[in-house]
Amino acid sequence: MGASNTKFRFKDLYQFKGYKFCDSFVENNNILVVLKRTSKTGICPCCNKRCRYIHSRTKRKIRDLDVVDSKVYISFTSYQLDCNCGYNGYEELDFCEDYSRFTKRFEEKTVILCMKMCIKDVAKEMRIGWEATKRIDKKNAAKYVIDLEQVNPKRIGIDEIAHEKGHKYLTVVRDVDLGKVIWVGKNRRKETLDEFFKKLGIRKSWNIDVAVCDMWDPYIASIKANTNAAIVFDKFHIAKAITEAVDKVRKQEFAKADKEERINMKHKRFLILSRQKNLVSEKQEELRQLFDQNKNLFVAYLLKEQALDIFDEQRESVGLKRFKKWFKNVHDAGIEQFNEVAKRIDKYFYGIANYFIYRLTNAQSEGFNNKINIIKRRAYGFRDLEYFKLKILQSCGLKHPQNP
Ligand SMILES: [Zn+2]
């Protein structure tokens, strides 16, 4: 409470620019607030001047925030102007958008709830329809679309995210230094990313120093065509490919094993895929026993541990030397699954070598992916792709209302 107590008056809730509270009624259990204009002229949204030429007067009744359990409607007259500046249309109102059936503060509350709940629950809470709720949220989410003119990215991260059960993809571009999503595009083709660079503009695209992404040829082609950036492949993506190779060996060895060996191999997947340095000695002993029995699995495990360990290397030259040695070890081991992954790493080695220079990963995207999955779950899959894109930009983007 401030130093002086001010009297609370119901009508103060309904003072808007250009209008004043006139009267209120109960109408079918709802509250109807009638506003009165304070001026016979209207403000032109185009030139911001007062305009005397009124094309038409429209009586409008829009929904406002509830008072206790009652729905509140506001009734007022709004002007359509014929301004000298050439504008004709609705005058500017600070409490309601053109053609909206709701006040701005009603819409704002709806939007805030839509960040926390699914549309269905928000519709129930606000006592409006599902379609109206979505329309309000989509219209407002569109305000968070980042104007690429405002950014000047030096380091970007490119990710794909699956929607609709993995068959369709979106491409998500982050400004690594801002830590924000700056663009979302449909599909994961070269053309998808080309569109981002086109929107960003040639000059800014050529100013990007480094781009981190997965070993995905369409992205690589687009980065090479549109920028001069060094490409870094995400080390977690590479680690995943290597870990998958060990898992394939494990499955193959399990299929070949006899009954007794299988008992020993069961429930060891987690141990085999974990980094050795993260295991307690008791678990390491369990692994040793398993490896005594299965040499192939042991070799595969060592190859995985060696490769993942290289990424902890601080010196570029040593990192590269160790990878060279690793390629030789893979060759000598002659394990098919590792030959495959080594071939892939070799093909993309320039981007792995760049990791030792730029030390960039897609780890940051992890947090965004969690947010995106929450949005996805809330909307039961988001069949309206445009809306989904907007929601991603709203929650991970530059103009997020919680960090403006
Ligand atoms: Zn005007």
Coordinates of C-alpha atoms and ligand atoms in Angstrom, one line a residue:
M1 CA 0.0 0.0 0.0
G2 CA 1.3 3.4 -1.0
A3 CA 1.6 6.5 1.3
S4 CA -1.8 7.8 0.4
N5 CA -4.8 5.4 -0.1
T6 CA -6.8 6.1 -3.3
K7 CA -10.4 5.3 -3.4
F8 CA -11.2 2.3 -5.7
R9 CA -13.9 3.0 -8.2
F10 CA -15.3 0.3 -10.5
K11 CA -15.6 2.8 -13.3
D12 CA -11.8 3.5 -13.3
L13 CA -11.3 0.0 -14.8
Y14 CA -13.1 1.2 -17.9
Q15 CA -11.4 4.5 -18.6
F16 CA -9.8 4.3 -22.1
K17 CA -8.1 6.8 -24.3
G18 CA -10.9 8.7 -26.1
Y19 CA -13.7 7.2 -24.0
K20 CA -15.1 7.5 -20.5
F21 CA -17.2 5.2 -18.4
C22 CA -20.9 6.1 -18.9
D23 CA -23.0 3.4 -17.3
S24 CA -23.2 -0.3 -16.4
F25 CA -26.1 -2.8 -16.5
V26 CA -26.7 -6.4 -15.7
E27 CA -27.8 -8.2 -18.9
N28 CA -28.5 -11.9 -19.0
N29 CA -26.3 -12.4 -15.9
N30 CA -23.5 -10.6 -17.7
I31 CA -22.2 -7.1 -17.0
L32 CA -22.6 -4.5 -19.8
V33 CA -20.3 -1.5 -19.5
V34 CA -21.3 1.4 -21.7
L35 CA -18.6 3.8 -22.8
K36 CA -19.0 7.4 -24.0
R37 CA -16.8 9.1 -26.5
T38 CA -14.8 12.1 -25.2
S39 CA -14.3 13.5 -28.7
K40 CA -16.2 13.9 -31.9
T41 CA -13.1 13.3 -33.9
G42 CA -11.0 10.1 -34.3
I43 CA -7.2 9.6 -34.4
C44 CA -6.0 8.3 -37.7
P45 CA -3.7 5.3 -37.3
C46 CA -1.8 6.3 -40.5
C47 CA -0.8 10.0 -39.8
N48 CA -1.6 10.0 -36.1
K49 CA -3.6 13.3 -36.5
R50 CA -7.1 13.9 -35.4
C51 CA -9.5 13.4 -38.2
R52 CA -12.9 15.1 -38.5
Y53 CA -14.2 13.3 -41.5
I54 CA -16.2 10.4 -40.2
H55 CA -17.2 7.8 -42.9
S56 CA -19.4 5.8 -40.6
R57 CA -20.2 5.2 -36.9
T58 CA -20.4 1.6 -35.8
K59 CA -21.8 0.3 -32.5
R60 CA -19.5 -2.3 -31.1
K61 CA -19.8 -4.7 -28.2
I62 CA -16.7 -6.6 -27.2
R63 CA -15.8 -9.0 -24.4
D64 CA -13.6 -7.8 -21.6
L65 CA -12.0 -9.6 -18.6
D66 CA -14.5 -11.2 -16.2
V67 CA -15.5 -9.5 -13.0
V68 CA -15.7 -12.3 -10.4
D69 CA -17.9 -14.8 -12.2
S70 CA -19.6 -12.5 -14.6
K71 CA -18.7 -12.0 -18.2
V72 CA -18.1 -8.4 -19.0
Y73 CA -19.0 -6.7 -22.3
I74 CA -18.0 -3.2 -23.3
S75 CA -20.3 -1.3 -25.6
F76 CA -19.0 1.8 -27.5
T77 CA -19.2 3.6 -30.8
S78 CA -16.2 3.5 -33.1
Y79 CA -15.6 5.6 -36.1
Q80 CA -14.5 4.7 -39.6
L81 CA -12.5 7.6 -40.9
D82 CA -11.9 9.2 -44.3
C83 CA -8.6 11.0 -43.5
N84 CA -6.9 13.7 -45.5
C85 CA -3.8 11.5 -45.6
G86 CA -5.6 9.0 -47.7
Y87 CA -6.4 6.5 -45.0
N88 CA -9.9 5.1 -44.7
G89 CA -10.8 2.6 -42.1
Y90 CA -11.1 2.2 -38.3
E91 CA -9.7 4.8 -36.0
E92 CA -7.0 3.8 -33.6
L93 CA -8.2 2.4 -30.3
D94 CA -5.8 1.7 -27.5
F95 CA -8.0 -1.0 -25.9
C96 CA -9.1 -3.0 -28.8
E97 CA -7.8 -4.0 -32.2
D98 CA -9.7 -3.5 -35.4
Y99 CA -12.4 -6.1 -36.0
S100 CA -11.6 -7.9 -32.7
R101 CA -14.4 -9.1 -30.5
F102 CA -12.2 -8.8 -27.4
T103 CA -10.3 -6.1 -25.6
K104 CA -6.6 -6.1 -25.8
R105 CA -6.3 -7.0 -22.1
F106 CA -8.6 -10.0 -22.7
E107 CA -6.4 -11.1 -25.5
E108 CA -3.2 -10.7 -23.5
K109 CA -4.5 -12.9 -20.8
T110 CA -5.5 -15.5 -23.3
V111 CA -2.0 -15.4 -24.8
I112 CA -0.3 -15.8 -21.5
L113 CA -2.5 -18.8 -20.6
C114 CA -1.7 -20.3 -24.1
M115 CA 2.0 -20.3 -23.1
K116 CA 1.1 -22.6 -20.1
M117 CA -1.9 -24.7 -21.2
C118 CA -3.4 -26.3 -24.3
I119 CA -5.9 -24.3 -26.3
K120 CA -8.8 -26.5 -25.1
D121 CA -8.1 -25.6 -21.4
V122 CA -7.6 -21.9 -22.2
A123 CA -10.9 -21.8 -24.1
K124 CA -12.6 -23.3 -21.1
E125 CA -10.9 -20.9 -18.6
M126 CA -11.7 -17.8 -20.7
R127 CA -15.1 -19.1 -21.6
I128 CA -14.7 -18.6 -25.4
G129 CA -14.5 -21.1 -28.3
W130 CA -11.6 -23.2 -29.3
E131 CA -11.3 -21.4 -32.7
A132 CA -11.4 -18.0 -31.1
T133 CA -8.7 -18.9 -28.6
K134 CA -6.5 -20.2 -31.3
R135 CA -7.1 -17.1 -33.5
I136 CA -6.2 -14.8 -30.6
D137 CA -3.0 -16.8 -29.8
K138 CA -1.9 -17.1 -33.4
K139 CA -2.4 -13.4 -34.1
N140 CA -0.4 -12.5 -31.1
A141 CA 2.3 -15.1 -31.6
A142 CA 2.8 -13.5 -35.0
K143 CA 4.1 -10.4 -33.2
Y144 CA 7.1 -12.4 -32.1
V145 CA 8.3 -13.2 -35.5
I146 CA 11.8 -11.9 -35.6
D147 CA 12.7 -9.3 -38.1
L148 CA 16.0 -10.7 -39.5
E149 CA 17.0 -7.0 -40.0
Q150 CA 17.5 -6.8 -36.3
V151 CA 20.1 -9.5 -36.1
N152 CA 23.6 -9.9 -37.3
P153 CA 24.6 -13.4 -36.5
K154 CA 28.3 -14.4 -36.4
R155 CA 27.8 -18.0 -35.2
I156 CA 24.7 -19.9 -36.1
G157 CA 23.4 -23.3 -35.1
I158 CA 21.1 -25.3 -37.5
D159 CA 18.9 -28.1 -36.3
E160 CA 16.0 -30.1 -37.6
I161 CA 13.0 -31.1 -35.5
A162 CA 10.5 -33.8 -36.4
H163 CA 6.9 -33.1 -36.2
E164 CA 4.0 -35.4 -37.0
K165 CA 5.6 -38.7 -36.0
G166 CA 9.0 -38.1 -37.6
H167 CA 8.0 -37.9 -41.2
K168 CA 8.0 -34.2 -41.6
Y169 CA 10.7 -31.8 -40.4
L170 CA 11.2 -28.1 -39.5
T171 CA 14.6 -26.4 -39.7
V172 CA 15.5 -24.3 -36.7
V173 CA 18.2 -21.6 -37.0
R174 CA 19.8 -20.2 -33.8
D175 CA 22.0 -17.2 -33.2
V176 CA 24.5 -18.9 -30.9
D177 CA 25.7 -15.7 -29.3
L178 CA 22.2 -14.3 -28.6
G179 CA 21.1 -17.8 -27.5
K180 CA 17.8 -17.4 -29.4
V181 CA 16.0 -19.1 -32.2
I182 CA 15.9 -16.5 -35.1
W183 CA 14.2 -18.5 -37.8
V184 CA 12.1 -21.6 -38.4
G185 CA 11.4 -23.1 -41.8
K186 CA 9.4 -25.9 -43.2
N187 CA 11.3 -29.1 -44.3
R188 CA 15.0 -29.8 -44.0
R189 CA 16.0 -29.4 -47.6
K190 CA 18.8 -27.2 -49.1
E191 CA 16.0 -24.9 -50.3
T192 CA 14.7 -24.6 -46.8
L193 CA 18.0 -23.2 -45.5
D194 CA 18.6 -21.2 -48.7
E195 CA 15.4 -19.3 -47.8
F196 CA 16.8 -18.3 -44.5
F197 CA 20.0 -16.9 -46.0
K198 CA 18.0 -15.1 -48.7
K199 CA 15.9 -13.4 -46.0
L200 CA 18.9 -12.6 -43.9
G201 CA 20.5 -11.0 -47.0
I202 CA 23.7 -11.6 -48.9
R203 CA 25.9 -9.2 -46.9
K204 CA 25.0 -10.6 -43.5
S205 CA 25.1 -14.2 -44.7
W206 CA 28.7 -13.7 -45.9
N207 CA 29.6 -12.2 -42.5
I208 CA 28.7 -15.4 -40.7
D209 CA 31.9 -16.9 -39.3
V210 CA 30.9 -20.4 -38.3
A211 CA 27.9 -22.7 -38.6
V212 CA 27.3 -25.8 -36.5
C213 CA 25.0 -28.5 -37.8
D214 CA 24.6 -32.2 -38.2
M215 CA 26.3 -34.2 -41.0
W216 CA 23.3 -33.5 -43.3
D217 CA 24.2 -32.9 -46.9
P218 CA 21.4 -30.5 -47.8
Y219 CA 22.3 -28.1 -45.0
I220 CA 26.0 -28.4 -45.8
A221 CA 25.3 -27.5 -49.5
S222 CA 23.2 -24.5 -48.5
I223 CA 25.9 -23.2 -46.1
K224 CA 28.6 -23.6 -48.7
A225 CA 26.5 -21.9 -51.4
N226 CA 25.3 -18.9 -49.3
T227 CA 28.1 -18.2 -46.8
N228 CA 31.8 -18.2 -46.2
A229 CA 31.3 -19.8 -42.8
A230 CA 33.4 -22.6 -41.4
I231 CA 31.2 -25.7 -40.8
V232 CA 31.4 -27.5 -37.5
F233 CA 29.7 -30.8 -37.1
D234 CA 28.0 -31.2 -33.7
K235 CA 30.2 -33.5 -31.6
F236 CA 27.1 -35.0 -29.9
H237 CA 25.8 -36.0 -33.3
I238 CA 29.0 -37.8 -34.0
A239 CA 29.2 -39.3 -30.6
K240 CA 25.7 -40.6 -31.2
A241 CA 26.7 -42.3 -34.4
I242 CA 29.6 -44.0 -32.7
T243 CA 27.5 -45.1 -29.7
E244 CA 25.0 -46.6 -32.1
A245 CA 27.8 -48.6 -33.8
V246 CA 28.7 -50.2 -30.4
D247 CA 25.0 -50.9 -29.8
K248 CA 24.8 -52.7 -33.2
V249 CA 27.8 -54.8 -32.3
R250 CA 26.2 -55.6 -29.0
K251 CA 23.0 -56.8 -30.7
Q252 CA 24.9 -58.9 -33.2
E253 CA 27.0 -60.5 -30.5
F254 CA 23.9 -61.2 -28.4
A255 CA 22.2 -62.9 -31.4
K256 CA 25.3 -65.1 -31.9
A257 CA 25.7 -66.0 -28.1
D258 CA 24.7 -69.2 -26.5
K259 CA 22.3 -69.5 -23.6
E260 CA 24.9 -69.0 -20.8
E261 CA 26.6 -66.1 -22.5
R262 CA 23.3 -64.4 -23.0
I263 CA 22.6 -64.4 -19.3
N264 CA 25.8 -62.6 -18.8
M265 CA 25.1 -60.1 -21.5
K266 CA 21.6 -59.2 -20.4
H267 CA 20.9 -55.8 -18.9
K268 CA 24.4 -54.5 -19.9
R269 CA 23.3 -52.2 -22.6
F270 CA 23.5 -49.1 -20.4
L271 CA 26.9 -50.1 -19.1
I272 CA 28.3 -50.6 -22.6
L273 CA 26.9 -47.3 -23.9
S274 CA 28.1 -45.3 -20.9
R275 CA 31.4 -43.5 -20.8
Q276 CA 33.8 -45.6 -18.8
K277 CA 34.9 -42.6 -16.7
N278 CA 31.3 -42.2 -15.5
L279 CA 31.0 -45.7 -14.1
V280 CA 31.7 -46.7 -10.5
S281 CA 34.4 -49.4 -10.2
E282 CA 31.9 -52.1 -9.3
K283 CA 30.2 -51.5 -12.7
Q284 CA 33.6 -51.4 -14.5
E285 CA 34.3 -54.8 -13.0
E286 CA 31.0 -56.1 -14.4
L287 CA 32.0 -54.9 -17.8
R288 CA 35.5 -56.5 -17.6
Q289 CA 33.8 -59.9 -16.9
L290 CA 31.6 -59.4 -19.9
F291 CA 34.6 -58.5 -22.1
D292 CA 36.6 -61.5 -21.0
Q293 CA 33.9 -63.5 -22.6
N294 CA 33.4 -61.5 -25.7
K295 CA 36.4 -60.0 -27.5
N296 CA 34.5 -58.4 -30.4
L297 CA 32.4 -56.4 -28.0
F298 CA 35.5 -55.4 -26.1
V299 CA 37.2 -54.0 -29.2
A300 CA 34.0 -52.2 -30.2
Y301 CA 33.8 -50.7 -26.7
L302 CA 37.4 -49.5 -26.8
L303 CA 36.9 -47.9 -30.2
K304 CA 34.0 -46.0 -28.9
E305 CA 35.8 -44.9 -25.7
Q306 CA 38.9 -43.8 -27.8
A307 CA 36.8 -41.7 -30.2
L308 CA 34.7 -40.0 -27.5
D309 CA 37.8 -39.3 -25.5
I310 CA 39.4 -37.4 -28.4
F311 CA 36.7 -34.7 -28.2
D312 CA 38.0 -33.8 -24.7
E313 CA 41.3 -33.0 -26.2
Q314 CA 42.3 -29.3 -25.9
R315 CA 44.9 -29.1 -28.6
E316 CA 43.8 -29.1 -32.2
S317 CA 47.0 -30.8 -33.5
V318 CA 46.8 -33.6 -30.9
G319 CA 43.1 -34.1 -31.6
L320 CA 43.7 -34.6 -35.3
K321 CA 46.6 -36.9 -34.7
R322 CA 44.5 -39.0 -32.4
F323 CA 41.7 -39.3 -34.9
K324 CA 44.2 -40.5 -37.5
K325 CA 45.3 -43.2 -35.1
W326 CA 41.7 -44.0 -34.4
F327 CA 41.0 -44.5 -38.1
K328 CA 43.9 -47.0 -38.2
N329 CA 42.6 -48.8 -35.1
V330 CA 39.2 -49.1 -36.7
H331 CA 40.7 -50.5 -39.9
D332 CA 42.8 -53.0 -37.9
A333 CA 39.8 -54.1 -35.8
G334 CA 37.8 -55.0 -39.0
I335 CA 34.4 -54.5 -37.3
E336 CA 31.9 -53.7 -40.0
Q337 CA 29.8 -51.4 -37.9
F338 CA 32.8 -49.3 -37.1
N339 CA 34.1 -49.3 -40.6
E340 CA 30.8 -47.7 -41.6
V341 CA 30.9 -45.0 -39.0
A342 CA 34.6 -44.3 -39.6
K343 CA 33.8 -43.9 -43.3
R344 CA 31.2 -41.4 -42.5
I345 CA 33.4 -39.5 -40.1
D346 CA 36.2 -39.5 -42.7
K347 CA 33.9 -38.0 -45.3
Y348 CA 32.9 -35.2 -43.0
F349 CA 36.3 -34.8 -41.3
Y350 CA 36.7 -31.1 -42.2
G351 CA 33.8 -30.3 -39.9
I352 CA 35.1 -32.4 -37.1
A353 CA 38.6 -30.8 -37.4
N354 CA 36.8 -27.5 -37.2
Y355 CA 35.4 -28.5 -33.8
F356 CA 38.9 -28.3 -32.4
I357 CA 39.2 -24.8 -33.6
Y358 CA 35.8 -23.3 -32.8
R359 CA 34.7 -25.6 -30.0
L360 CA 31.1 -25.2 -31.0
T361 CA 28.3 -27.7 -30.4
N362 CA 24.6 -27.9 -30.6
A363 CA 24.2 -28.4 -26.9
Q364 CA 22.4 -25.1 -26.6
S365 CA 19.6 -26.5 -28.9
E366 CA 18.9 -29.2 -26.3
G367 CA 17.1 -26.7 -24.1
F368 CA 15.1 -25.4 -27.0
N369 CA 14.2 -28.9 -28.1
N370 CA 12.7 -29.5 -24.7
K371 CA 10.6 -26.3 -25.0
I372 CA 9.5 -27.2 -28.5
N373 CA 8.4 -30.7 -27.4
I374 CA 6.3 -29.1 -24.6
I375 CA 4.7 -26.9 -27.2
K376 CA 4.1 -29.8 -29.4
R377 CA 2.5 -31.9 -26.7
R378 CA 0.3 -29.1 -25.6
A379 CA -1.1 -28.7 -29.1
Y380 CA -1.6 -32.4 -29.9
G381 CA 0.8 -32.4 -32.8
F382 CA 0.2 -28.9 -34.2
R383 CA -1.5 -29.6 -37.5
D384 CA -1.3 -25.9 -38.4
L385 CA 2.4 -25.7 -39.2
E386 CA 2.4 -21.9 -39.5
Y387 CA 1.1 -21.7 -35.9
F388 CA 3.6 -24.2 -34.7
K389 CA 6.5 -22.1 -36.2
L390 CA 5.1 -19.0 -34.5
K391 CA 4.9 -20.7 -31.2
I392 CA 8.5 -21.9 -31.4
L393 CA 9.6 -18.3 -32.2
Q394 CA 7.4 -17.0 -29.4
S395 CA 9.0 -19.3 -26.8
C396 CA 12.6 -19.6 -28.0
G397 CA 12.8 -16.4 -30.1
L398 CA 14.3 -13.0 -29.9
K399 CA 11.2 -11.2 -28.7
H400 CA 10.1 -13.6 -26.0
P401 CA 7.9 -11.6 -23.6
Q402 CA 9.7 -12.9 -20.6
N403 CA 13.1 -11.6 -21.8
P404 CA 12.4 -8.7 -24.0
Ligands
ZN1 ZN -4.5 10.2 -41.6

